[in-house]
Short mmCIF file of C-alpha atoms in Angstrom, two decimals:
data_model
loop_
_atom_site.label_atom_id
_atom_site.label_comp_id
_atom_site.label_asym_id
_atom_site.label_seq_id
_atom_site.Cartn_x
_atom_site.Cartn_y
_atom_site.Cartn_z
CA UNK Q 128 85.66 143.55 26.75
CA UNK Q 129 89.23 144.29 25.71
CA UNK Q 130 91.72 141.48 26.31
CA UNK Q 131 95.48 141.69 25.78
CA UNK Q 132 97.12 138.33 25.03
CA UNK Q 133 100.88 138.20 25.56
CA UNK Q 134 102.47 135.59 23.31
CA UNK Q 135 101.31 133.87 20.12
CA UNK Q 136 102.32 130.38 21.17
CA UNK Q 137 99.80 127.56 20.90
CA UNK Q 138 98.07 128.46 24.16
CA UNK Q 139 97.77 132.13 23.24
CA UNK Q 140 96.46 131.30 19.77
CA UNK Q 141 93.78 128.94 21.12
CA UNK Q 142 92.73 131.45 23.78
CA UNK Q 143 92.59 134.29 21.25
CA UNK Q 144 90.35 132.25 18.96
CA UNK Q 145 87.93 131.39 21.76
CA UNK Q 146 87.83 134.88 23.25
CA UNK Q 147 87.36 136.66 19.92
CA UNK Q 148 84.64 134.21 18.93
CA UNK Q 149 82.83 135.07 22.15
CA UNK Q 150 82.84 138.78 21.37
CA UNK Q 151 85.96 140.02 23.15
CA UNK Q 152 88.15 142.67 21.54
CA UNK Q 153 91.40 140.66 21.46
CA UNK Q 154 94.88 141.93 20.63
CA UNK Q 155 97.77 139.47 20.65
CA UNK Q 156 101.25 140.89 21.26
CA UNK Q 157 104.12 138.67 20.09
CA UNK Q 158 107.80 139.56 20.28
CA UNK Q 159 108.74 137.25 17.40
CA UNK Q 160 108.00 137.87 13.74
CA UNK Q 161 105.61 134.92 13.35
CA UNK Q 162 103.17 132.86 15.42
CA UNK Q 163 104.00 129.57 17.10
CA UNK Q 164 106.23 130.26 20.09
CA UNK Q 165 108.38 127.16 20.59
CA UNK Q 166 106.77 125.75 17.43
CA UNK Q 167 109.22 127.67 15.24
CA UNK Q 168 111.21 127.08 12.09
CA UNK Q 169 114.88 127.90 11.40
CA UNK Q 170 116.17 128.35 7.88
CA UNK Q 171 119.22 126.20 7.16
CA UNK Q 172 120.88 126.19 3.75
CA UNK Q 173 117.78 127.67 2.19
CA UNK Q 174 115.14 125.39 3.74
CA UNK Q 175 112.94 125.77 6.80
CA UNK Q 176 113.54 123.15 9.49
CA UNK Q 177 111.06 122.61 12.33
CA UNK Q 178 113.06 123.53 15.44
CA UNK Q 179 110.53 122.80 18.18
CA UNK Q 180 107.77 120.23 18.74
CA UNK Q 181 107.61 117.57 16.03
CA UNK Q 182 104.75 115.31 17.17
CA UNK Q 183 101.05 116.05 16.53
CA UNK Q 184 98.67 114.04 18.73
CA UNK Q 185 95.32 114.40 20.54
CA UNK Q 186 93.71 115.66 17.37
CA UNK Q 187 90.33 115.87 19.13
CA UNK Q 188 91.45 118.98 21.04
CA UNK Q 189 92.04 120.87 17.79
CA UNK Q 190 88.90 119.45 16.16
CA UNK Q 191 86.84 120.84 19.06
CA UNK Q 192 88.55 124.24 18.84
CA UNK Q 193 87.78 124.55 15.14
CA UNK Q 194 84.29 123.03 15.45
CA UNK Q 195 83.31 125.59 18.07
CA UNK Q 196 84.17 128.25 15.48
CA UNK Q 197 82.00 126.51 12.88
CA UNK Q 198 84.97 125.13 10.94
CA UNK Q 199 86.58 121.78 10.20
CA UNK Q 200 90.18 121.12 11.17
CA UNK Q 201 90.82 119.04 8.06
CA UNK Q 202 89.96 122.03 5.86
CA UNK Q 203 92.89 123.92 7.35
CA UNK Q 204 95.51 121.25 7.98
CA UNK Q 205 96.63 118.39 5.75
CA UNK Q 206 97.28 115.58 8.25
CA UNK Q 207 98.36 112.04 7.46
CA UNK Q 208 98.30 109.24 10.06
CA UNK Q 209 101.62 107.60 10.92
CA UNK Q 210 101.57 103.81 10.88
CA UNK Q 211 105.19 103.73 12.09
CA UNK Q 212 105.37 105.69 15.35
CA UNK Q 213 109.15 105.65 15.78
CA UNK Q 214 112.32 103.74 14.92
CA UNK Q 215 114.70 102.92 17.78
CA UNK Q 216 118.33 101.82 17.79
CA UNK Q 217 120.85 100.97 20.52
CA UNK Q 218 124.58 101.47 20.44
CA UNK Q 219 125.02 98.07 22.06
CA UNK Q 220 122.94 96.50 19.30
CA UNK Q 221 119.35 96.08 18.22
CA UNK Q 222 116.72 98.02 16.31
CA UNK Q 223 113.00 98.15 16.94
CA UNK Q 224 110.11 99.81 15.14
CA UNK Q 225 107.01 100.72 17.15
CA UNK Q 226 103.70 100.88 15.28
CA UNK Q 227 100.31 102.42 15.84
CA UNK Q 228 98.92 98.89 15.47
CA UNK Q 229 99.48 97.04 18.77
CA UNK Q 230 99.59 93.64 17.06
CA UNK Q 231 102.41 94.69 14.73
CA UNK Q 232 104.35 96.14 17.66
CA UNK Q 233 103.90 92.90 19.61
CA UNK Q 234 105.35 90.91 16.71
CA UNK Q 235 108.31 93.29 16.49
CA UNK Q 236 108.93 93.15 20.24
CA UNK Q 237 108.75 89.36 20.30
CA UNK Q 238 111.42 89.19 17.60
CA UNK Q 239 113.51 91.94 19.23
CA UNK Q 240 113.31 90.76 22.86
CA UNK Q 241 111.02 87.84 23.74
CA UNK Q 242 107.41 86.64 23.52
CA UNK Q 243 107.11 87.38 27.23
CA UNK Q 244 108.01 91.02 26.61
CA UNK Q 245 105.47 91.13 23.79
CA UNK Q 246 102.77 90.00 26.21
CA UNK Q 247 104.04 92.58 28.68
CA UNK Q 248 103.61 95.21 25.99
CA UNK Q 249 99.99 94.21 25.45
CA UNK Q 250 99.34 94.54 29.19
CA UNK Q 251 101.18 97.87 29.24
CA UNK Q 252 98.97 99.17 26.42
CA UNK Q 253 95.81 98.15 28.28
CA UNK Q 254 97.08 99.85 31.43
CA UNK Q 255 98.04 103.06 29.63
CA UNK Q 256 94.59 103.19 28.00
CA UNK Q 257 92.90 102.77 31.39
CA UNK Q 258 95.00 105.58 32.89
CA UNK Q 259 94.10 107.85 29.99
CA UNK Q 260 90.38 107.08 30.31
CA UNK Q 261 90.56 107.87 34.02
CA UNK Q 262 92.27 111.24 33.62
CA UNK Q 263 91.22 112.67 30.22
CA UNK Q 264 88.04 114.33 31.45
CA UNK Q 265 88.75 115.11 35.13
CA UNK Q 266 92.33 116.35 34.60
CA UNK Q 267 93.47 117.00 31.03
CA UNK Q 268 90.35 118.78 29.78
CA UNK Q 269 89.45 120.43 33.07
CA UNK Q 270 90.49 123.29 35.28
CA UNK Q 271 93.42 122.45 37.54
CA UNK Q 272 92.24 120.35 40.49
CA UNK Q 273 93.84 119.72 43.87
CA UNK Q 274 94.60 116.05 44.57
CA UNK Q 275 91.40 115.75 46.60
CA UNK Q 276 89.36 117.52 43.93
CA UNK Q 277 90.73 115.14 41.30
CA UNK Q 278 89.60 112.17 43.39
CA UNK Q 279 86.16 113.76 43.67
CA UNK Q 280 85.96 114.30 39.91
CA UNK Q 281 86.99 110.72 39.18
CA UNK Q 282 84.24 109.57 41.55
CA UNK Q 283 84.18 107.40 44.65
CA UNK Q 284 83.04 104.42 42.61
CA UNK Q 285 86.14 104.63 40.42
CA UNK Q 286 88.88 104.84 43.05
CA UNK Q 287 90.25 101.50 41.90
CA UNK Q 288 90.89 102.95 38.45
CA UNK Q 289 92.43 106.05 40.03
CA UNK Q 290 94.96 104.08 42.07
CA UNK Q 291 95.83 102.03 39.02
CA UNK Q 292 97.26 105.24 37.57
CA UNK Q 293 100.13 104.52 40.02
CA UNK Q 294 100.80 108.08 41.20
CA UNK Q 295 103.10 106.82 43.96
CA UNK Q 296 105.42 104.84 41.69
CA UNK Q 297 108.05 106.14 39.31
CA UNK Q 298 107.58 105.51 35.62
CA UNK Q 299 110.83 103.53 35.48
CA UNK Q 300 109.77 101.36 38.42
CA UNK Q 301 106.32 100.64 37.01
CA UNK Q 302 107.73 99.60 33.64
CA UNK Q 303 109.62 96.77 35.35
CA UNK Q 304 106.28 95.03 35.85
CA UNK Q 305 105.80 94.82 32.09
CA UNK Q 306 109.25 94.47 30.49
CA UNK Q 307 112.22 92.26 31.32
CA UNK Q 308 114.44 93.66 28.57
CA UNK Q 309 116.02 96.87 29.88
CA UNK Q 310 116.06 98.33 26.37
CA UNK Q 311 112.26 98.27 26.32
CA UNK Q 312 112.19 100.02 29.67
CA UNK Q 313 114.43 102.69 28.13
CA UNK Q 314 112.12 103.06 25.15
CA UNK Q 315 108.90 103.50 27.13
CA UNK Q 316 110.53 105.45 29.96
CA UNK Q 317 111.31 108.11 27.39
CA UNK Q 318 107.70 109.26 27.64
CA UNK Q 319 108.73 111.19 30.76
CA UNK Q 320 110.91 113.42 28.61
CA UNK Q 321 107.83 114.46 26.61
CA UNK Q 322 106.95 116.63 29.63
CA UNK Q 323 110.55 117.49 30.51
CA UNK Q 324 110.97 115.01 33.37
CA UNK Q 325 113.24 112.18 34.44
CA UNK Q 326 111.66 108.71 34.16
CA UNK Q 327 113.30 107.86 37.47
CA UNK Q 328 111.47 110.71 39.24
CA UNK Q 329 108.27 111.14 37.22
CA UNK Q 330 105.08 109.29 38.25
CA UNK Q 331 103.95 106.16 36.44
CA UNK Q 332 100.82 108.11 35.49
CA UNK Q 333 102.76 109.25 32.42
CA UNK Q 334 102.20 105.81 30.91
CA UNK Q 335 99.06 107.40 29.49
CA UNK Q 336 101.27 108.99 26.79
CA UNK Q 337 101.62 105.54 25.22
CA UNK Q 338 97.87 105.48 24.65
CA UNK Q 339 97.90 109.02 23.27
CA UNK Q 340 100.35 107.87 20.58
CA UNK Q 341 98.44 104.68 19.84
CA UNK Q 342 95.30 106.76 19.44
CA UNK Q 343 96.97 108.61 16.59
CA UNK Q 344 100.20 110.33 15.63
CA UNK Q 345 99.80 112.60 12.65
CA UNK Q 346 102.35 114.05 10.29
CA UNK Q 347 101.36 117.51 9.09
CA UNK Q 348 102.16 118.48 5.53
CA UNK Q 349 104.24 121.63 5.71
CA UNK Q 350 105.58 120.73 9.15
CA UNK Q 351 104.48 121.84 12.58
CA UNK Q 352 104.74 125.47 11.50
CA UNK Q 353 101.59 124.78 9.48
CA UNK Q 354 99.75 124.11 12.76
CA UNK Q 355 100.74 127.55 14.06
CA UNK Q 356 99.60 129.17 10.82
CA UNK Q 357 96.25 127.39 10.97
CA UNK Q 358 95.62 128.49 14.57
CA UNK Q 359 96.69 132.04 13.71
CA UNK Q 360 94.27 132.07 10.78
CA UNK Q 361 91.45 130.74 12.95
CA UNK Q 362 91.95 133.43 15.58
CA UNK Q 363 92.14 136.18 12.96
CA UNK Q 364 88.94 134.90 11.33
CA UNK Q 365 87.18 135.28 14.68
CA UNK Q 366 88.32 138.90 14.90
CA UNK Q 367 91.54 138.73 16.93
CA UNK Q 368 94.24 141.28 16.00
CA UNK Q 369 97.92 140.36 15.98
CA UNK Q 370 100.95 142.57 16.48
CA UNK Q 371 104.24 140.82 15.75
CA UNK Q 372 107.57 142.27 16.77
CA UNK Q 373 105.76 143.75 19.78
CA UNK Q 374 107.56 142.80 23.00
CA UNK Q 375 105.61 143.35 26.23
CA UNK Q 376 107.76 144.59 29.10
CA UNK Q 377 105.15 145.13 31.79
CA UNK Q 378 101.70 144.00 32.84
CA UNK Q 379 99.98 147.12 34.10
CA UNK Q 380 98.19 146.90 37.43
CA UNK Q 381 95.49 149.31 38.56
CA UNK Q 382 93.33 148.94 41.64
CA UNK Q 383 94.85 145.56 42.45
CA UNK Q 384 94.07 143.94 39.09
CA UNK Q 385 95.65 143.61 35.63
CA UNK Q 386 94.75 146.63 33.51
CA UNK Q 387 96.75 146.33 30.29
CA UNK Q 388 100.31 146.13 29.00
CA UNK Q 389 103.27 148.37 28.28
CA UNK Q 390 105.42 147.52 25.27
CA UNK Q 391 109.19 147.82 24.96
CA UNK Q 392 108.59 150.93 22.85
CA UNK Q 393 106.82 152.60 25.77
CA UNK Q 394 103.39 152.25 24.16
CA UNK Q 395 100.58 151.52 26.62
CA UNK Q 396 97.57 149.38 25.75
CA UNK Q 397 94.76 149.31 28.30
CA UNK Q 398 92.62 146.18 28.72
CA UNK Q 399 90.04 144.76 31.13
CA UNK Q 400 91.95 141.47 31.26
CA UNK Q 401 95.39 140.15 30.31
CA UNK Q 402 96.25 136.60 29.30
CA UNK Q 403 99.93 135.62 29.57
CA UNK Q 404 101.09 132.83 27.25
CA UNK Q 405 104.64 132.45 28.48
CA UNK Q 406 106.53 130.61 31.19
CA UNK Q 407 104.78 131.50 34.44
CA UNK Q 408 108.15 131.69 36.22
CA UNK Q 409 108.89 134.92 34.32
CA UNK Q 410 106.10 136.59 36.29
CA UNK Q 411 107.48 135.39 39.61
CA UNK Q 412 110.89 136.78 38.68
CA UNK Q 413 109.40 140.21 38.06
CA UNK Q 414 110.24 140.18 34.35
CA UNK Q 415 106.83 141.65 33.52
CA UNK Q 416 106.88 144.28 36.22
CA UNK Q 417 106.75 144.39 40.00
CA UNK Q 418 102.98 144.66 40.00
CA UNK Q 419 102.56 141.23 38.40
CA UNK Q 420 105.25 139.52 40.46
CA UNK Q 421 102.76 137.94 42.85
CA UNK Q 422 100.72 136.48 40.01
CA UNK Q 423 102.68 133.21 39.89
CA UNK Q 424 105.64 131.71 41.76
CA UNK Q 425 109.14 131.53 40.34
CA UNK Q 426 110.22 127.97 39.53
CA UNK Q 427 113.28 127.07 41.64
CA UNK Q 428 116.30 126.08 39.55
CA UNK Q 429 116.24 122.55 40.99
CA UNK Q 430 112.59 122.16 39.93
CA UNK Q 431 113.05 123.19 36.31
CA UNK Q 432 112.21 120.73 33.56
CA UNK Q 433 114.57 119.58 30.84
CA UNK Q 434 116.20 121.91 28.39
CA UNK Q 435 117.95 120.68 25.25
CA UNK Q 436 120.67 121.18 22.72
CA UNK Q 437 119.22 121.03 19.24
CA UNK Q 438 120.82 121.03 15.82
CA UNK Q 439 118.72 121.94 12.80
CA UNK Q 440 120.44 120.19 9.89
CA UNK Q 441 120.07 120.27 6.12
CA UNK Q 442 122.63 117.74 4.93
CA UNK Q 443 123.01 114.30 3.31
CA UNK Q 444 122.85 111.17 5.48
CA UNK Q 445 123.80 107.55 4.95
CA UNK Q 446 124.04 104.20 6.69
CA UNK Q 447 120.72 104.12 8.57
CA UNK Q 448 117.21 103.94 7.14
CA UNK Q 449 115.58 106.82 8.95
CA UNK Q 450 111.89 106.99 9.75
CA UNK Q 451 110.21 110.31 10.52
CA UNK Q 452 110.83 109.85 14.27
CA UNK Q 453 114.01 108.09 15.45
CA UNK Q 454 115.60 107.53 18.86
CA UNK Q 455 119.17 106.38 19.46
CA UNK Q 456 120.09 104.98 22.88
CA UNK Q 457 123.32 104.37 24.78
CA UNK Q 458 123.51 101.80 27.57
CA UNK Q 459 123.31 103.72 30.87
CA UNK Q 460 119.98 105.50 30.97
CA UNK Q 461 120.15 106.34 34.69
CA UNK Q 462 123.47 108.14 34.18
CA UNK Q 463 121.91 110.50 31.65
CA UNK Q 464 119.26 111.78 34.05
CA UNK Q 465 121.52 111.75 37.09
CA UNK Q 466 123.86 114.06 35.17
CA UNK Q 467 121.07 116.42 34.14
CA UNK Q 468 119.04 116.68 37.33
CA UNK Q 469 121.68 116.13 40.03
CA UNK Q 470 125.00 117.23 38.53
CA UNK Q 471 123.42 119.78 36.11
CA UNK Q 472 125.52 118.56 33.20
CA UNK Q 473 125.40 116.21 30.20
CA UNK Q 474 126.68 112.66 30.20
CA UNK Q 475 129.15 111.49 27.56
CA UNK Q 476 126.59 109.36 25.70
CA UNK Q 477 123.13 110.95 25.82
CA UNK Q 478 120.02 109.64 24.11
CA UNK Q 479 119.69 111.32 20.70
CA UNK Q 480 116.35 112.05 19.02
CA UNK Q 481 116.27 112.67 15.27
CA UNK Q 482 113.22 113.94 13.40
CA UNK Q 483 113.82 113.30 9.69
CA UNK Q 484 111.42 115.84 8.26
CA UNK Q 485 111.64 114.60 4.68
CA UNK Q 486 110.63 111.06 5.68
CA UNK Q 487 107.23 109.62 6.48
CA UNK Q 488 103.72 109.73 4.99
CA UNK Q 489 103.73 113.48 4.31
CA UNK Q 490 106.99 113.53 2.38
CA UNK Q 491 108.94 111.39 -0.05
CA UNK Q 492 112.29 109.96 0.98
CA UNK Q 493 115.19 112.14 -0.11
CA UNK Q 494 117.09 111.25 -3.27
CA UNK Q 495 120.30 109.24 -2.73
CA UNK Q 496 123.07 111.62 -1.76
CA UNK Q 497 120.64 114.52 -1.42
CA UNK Q 498 120.37 116.76 1.61
CA UNK Q 499 117.53 116.19 4.04
CA UNK Q 500 116.19 118.19 6.95
CA UNK Q 501 116.81 116.88 10.44
CA UNK Q 502 116.12 118.07 13.95
CA UNK Q 503 118.71 116.44 16.21
CA UNK Q 504 118.11 116.79 19.95
CA UNK Q 505 119.74 115.76 23.22
CA UNK Q 506 118.35 116.55 26.66
CA UNK Q 507 120.24 119.09 28.77
CA UNK Q 508 119.91 120.82 32.16
CA UNK Q 509 118.04 124.11 32.27
CA UNK Q 510 121.08 126.15 33.23
CA UNK Q 511 121.01 128.64 30.37
CA UNK Q 512 121.05 131.58 32.77
CA UNK Q 513 123.92 130.21 34.84
CA UNK Q 514 126.46 128.36 32.70
CA UNK Q 515 127.54 127.84 29.11
CA UNK Q 516 127.90 124.34 27.71
CA UNK Q 517 130.82 123.07 25.64
CA UNK Q 518 128.84 122.92 22.41
CA UNK Q 519 131.64 121.47 20.30
CA UNK Q 520 132.19 118.59 22.72
CA UNK Q 521 128.52 117.76 23.07
CA UNK Q 522 128.04 117.90 19.30
CA UNK Q 523 130.90 115.45 18.81
CA UNK Q 524 129.46 113.10 21.45
CA UNK Q 525 125.92 113.19 20.05
CA UNK Q 526 126.91 112.56 16.45
CA UNK Q 527 129.39 109.89 17.55
CA UNK Q 528 126.49 107.98 19.13
CA UNK Q 529 124.55 108.30 15.88
CA UNK Q 530 127.54 106.95 13.97
CA UNK Q 531 127.88 104.05 16.39
CA UNK Q 532 124.25 103.17 15.59
CA UNK Q 533 124.95 103.38 11.87
CA UNK Q 534 123.76 106.92 11.00
CA UNK Q 535 126.32 109.21 9.39
CA UNK Q 536 125.43 112.87 8.82
CA UNK Q 537 127.54 114.95 6.43
CA UNK Q 538 127.96 117.92 8.74
CA UNK Q 539 129.44 121.05 7.23
CA UNK Q 540 129.51 124.79 7.93
CA UNK Q 541 126.30 126.45 6.86
CA UNK Q 542 124.35 123.19 7.01
CA UNK Q 543 123.67 123.20 10.78
CA UNK Q 544 122.21 125.65 13.29
CA UNK Q 545 122.48 124.89 17.01
CA UNK Q 546 120.37 126.14 19.92
CA UNK Q 547 121.61 125.63 23.50
CA UNK Q 548 119.91 126.16 26.86
CA UNK Q 549 121.38 129.67 26.83
CA UNK Q 550 119.69 130.29 23.48
CA UNK Q 551 116.36 128.93 24.72
CA UNK Q 552 116.64 131.16 27.79
CA UNK Q 553 117.10 134.17 25.52
CA UNK Q 554 114.08 133.15 23.45
CA UNK Q 555 111.91 132.37 26.48
CA UNK Q 556 113.00 134.61 29.38
CA UNK Q 557 112.75 133.42 32.94
CA UNK Q 558 113.21 129.76 32.04
CA UNK Q 559 116.94 129.08 32.17
CA UNK Q 560 116.18 127.24 28.95
CA UNK Q 561 113.58 124.91 30.52
CA UNK Q 562 111.23 123.90 27.71
CA UNK Q 563 108.39 122.42 29.77
CA UNK Q 564 107.99 124.68 32.81
CA UNK Q 565 108.30 122.90 36.13
CA UNK Q 566 109.49 119.27 36.10
CA UNK Q 567 106.68 116.78 36.68
CA UNK Q 568 108.44 114.85 39.46
CA UNK Q 569 106.75 112.99 42.28
CA UNK Q 570 103.10 112.34 43.02
CA UNK Q 571 102.20 116.02 43.37
CA UNK Q 572 104.43 117.41 40.59
CA UNK Q 573 101.56 117.90 38.15
CA UNK Q 574 99.56 119.80 40.79
CA UNK Q 575 102.39 122.30 41.35
CA UNK Q 576 101.79 123.99 38.01
CA UNK Q 577 99.71 127.17 38.17
CA UNK Q 578 96.14 127.09 36.96
CA UNK Q 579 94.42 129.37 34.46
CA UNK Q 580 93.57 132.08 37.01
CA UNK Q 581 96.70 133.69 38.43
CA UNK Q 582 97.03 135.23 41.89
CA UNK Q 583 96.52 138.67 40.34
CA UNK Q 584 92.86 139.34 39.46
CA UNK Q 585 92.40 139.95 35.77
CA UNK Q 586 95.60 138.12 34.76
CA UNK Q 587 95.23 134.63 33.27
CA UNK Q 588 97.83 132.03 32.33
CA UNK Q 589 98.26 129.67 29.39
CA UNK Q 590 101.06 127.61 27.88
CA UNK Q 591 103.15 124.56 28.65
CA UNK Q 592 104.23 125.79 32.09
CA UNK Q 593 100.66 125.79 33.45
CA UNK Q 594 97.95 123.16 33.81
CA UNK Q 595 97.41 120.69 32.16
CA UNK Q 596 101.10 120.60 31.16
CA UNK Q 597 103.58 120.63 28.35
CA UNK Q 598 103.14 119.59 24.73
CA UNK Q 599 101.28 121.07 21.77
CA UNK Q 600 97.80 119.67 22.57
CA UNK Q 601 98.14 120.40 26.29
CA UNK Q 602 99.18 123.98 25.56
CA UNK Q 603 96.14 124.37 23.30
CA UNK Q 604 93.92 123.02 26.05
CA UNK Q 605 95.49 125.43 28.56
CA UNK Q 606 94.54 128.31 26.29
CA UNK Q 607 90.95 127.12 26.07
CA UNK Q 608 90.76 126.67 29.84
CA UNK Q 609 92.20 130.15 30.42
CA UNK Q 610 89.69 131.72 28.03
CA UNK Q 611 86.82 129.88 29.70
CA UNK Q 612 87.98 130.94 33.18
CA UNK Q 613 88.28 134.56 32.06
CA UNK Q 614 84.75 134.55 30.67
CA UNK Q 615 83.33 132.80 33.73
CA UNK Q 616 84.95 135.38 36.01
CA UNK Q 617 83.61 138.19 33.84
CA UNK Q 618 80.13 136.74 34.23
CA UNK Q 619 80.59 136.57 38.00
CA UNK Q 620 80.37 132.78 38.09
CA UNK Q 621 82.57 130.58 40.26
CA UNK Q 622 82.18 126.99 39.14
CA UNK Q 623 84.79 124.46 38.18
CA UNK Q 624 85.37 124.05 34.46
CA UNK Q 625 85.31 120.31 33.83
CA UNK Q 626 85.47 118.51 30.51
CA UNK Q 627 85.90 121.60 28.32
CA UNK Q 628 85.37 120.76 24.66
CA UNK Q 629 85.66 117.07 25.49
CA UNK Q 630 83.98 114.57 23.21
CA UNK Q 631 83.84 111.31 25.18
CA UNK Q 632 83.98 109.19 22.02
CA UNK Q 633 86.90 111.12 20.54
CA UNK Q 634 88.84 111.13 23.79
CA UNK Q 635 88.10 107.52 24.70
CA UNK Q 636 86.27 108.46 27.89
CA UNK Q 637 83.42 106.31 29.14
CA UNK Q 638 80.88 106.85 31.88
CA UNK Q 639 82.66 104.19 33.94
CA UNK Q 640 85.87 106.16 34.25
CA UNK Q 641 85.12 109.88 34.30
CA UNK Q 642 82.40 112.37 34.96
CA UNK Q 643 80.33 113.38 31.94
CA UNK Q 644 81.73 116.47 30.24
CA UNK Q 645 80.33 119.80 31.34
CA UNK Q 646 79.57 120.74 27.76
CA UNK Q 647 80.20 124.09 26.14
CA UNK Q 648 80.88 126.99 28.44
CA UNK Q 649 77.92 129.37 28.47
CA UNK Q 650 78.40 132.74 26.79
CA UNK Q 651 79.43 135.50 29.19
CA UNK Q 652 78.72 139.18 28.80
CA UNK Q 653 81.61 141.10 27.27
#
């Protein structure tokens, strides 16, 4: 069976590897010159700087992908565990390191805030682990469920665990039960931004991200671009073909189903199935042809997730001992998200994330006075198709906050490259610059994302805008789920895909909290 994959992002790469391994004739069409999608690098002053995702977690998803191909992940990626998860600083005062070891973090929190907050952190960790155990199999590693189907998968005997995921409470509200110090609520509320949401609107279910980080954050030697190269190599080794610089302009439809693609050059490639690894909203806007418009809904502007302004920097720093991951906070957290999601603007003192790519276990600290690579990021509204931001003003405000926290960056022409929501919209059409698809707000926000099978027969969806959500491991899982759905449909089967590639031990899932995994998907005729 011939399959055309549109987009060599993480989801497309994972799907291509699975489909080619199962005997499909797979061709991946990518508009860019290299694989990775949002996981891209920008050259600044002669060095490549990771300009997209910077955190590698949920290693078990990638281990399963490689193991199914008869390979070992560690033979293709050099990964080092991070003992220090992130360093945090506040403009009003205070610094706090968070560690993979819960005991060390408790000691740091007790000294930073209070022993009571340290105990609250321990309870928070236990709660986040329980939420993760409840949802890893039935939701993360499974085909998109409805709310009722998710309850069925969790099991009637485990409804207590399900309600403890707190789907009706906001993340910010739930954190108040664990932390008295508002700075700690800021720190842990930031997990909502990992999926492009506001902590004041996102469900408390997202506390599970805390457990994901405690389970392991890895620094990859060579940066996140090395992950894209490894996935590209895996897919090629299974027989997938890649065409870079090949922009797809239309999904062809014949007889009411997807039948191939037409490139910007006018070239037509016929296929029995098409897998789209891009923002699903682009389909709903008709950007891939009128025939595919009904395949997925357009995301309303008000429902878009966060965008960002990023600066890739290669310059000397001083005054603050950077870790690999660093977060700098102002005082009014609510104002930041009110500005973005209600007023569609940036506040004067946004939270600033800095990934110091020459720090941490996979790299030596830079020499005194030497330039180092940074990704500096502030959240922004996804208005890249509607308005232009005042980049100079927002740059001054972001780096002023860093300076107030003690970090001074020697900015200079040629040593920085900025990307705005308008730039992200150009890179990823149909998004307005939204980096995570639809915002995960409210109890049903996560169920509003499309599933692997689109509304157009023969067209399948993968990537951060579809189930199970945004982030590198989730995008990889979406690709595997899309490939499995495609093969099941080809075989004429109609059963739910539950627990795909899920190792209960690796994922921390026990029989008390989730259904047993369905095991490997059976081979389908091609």
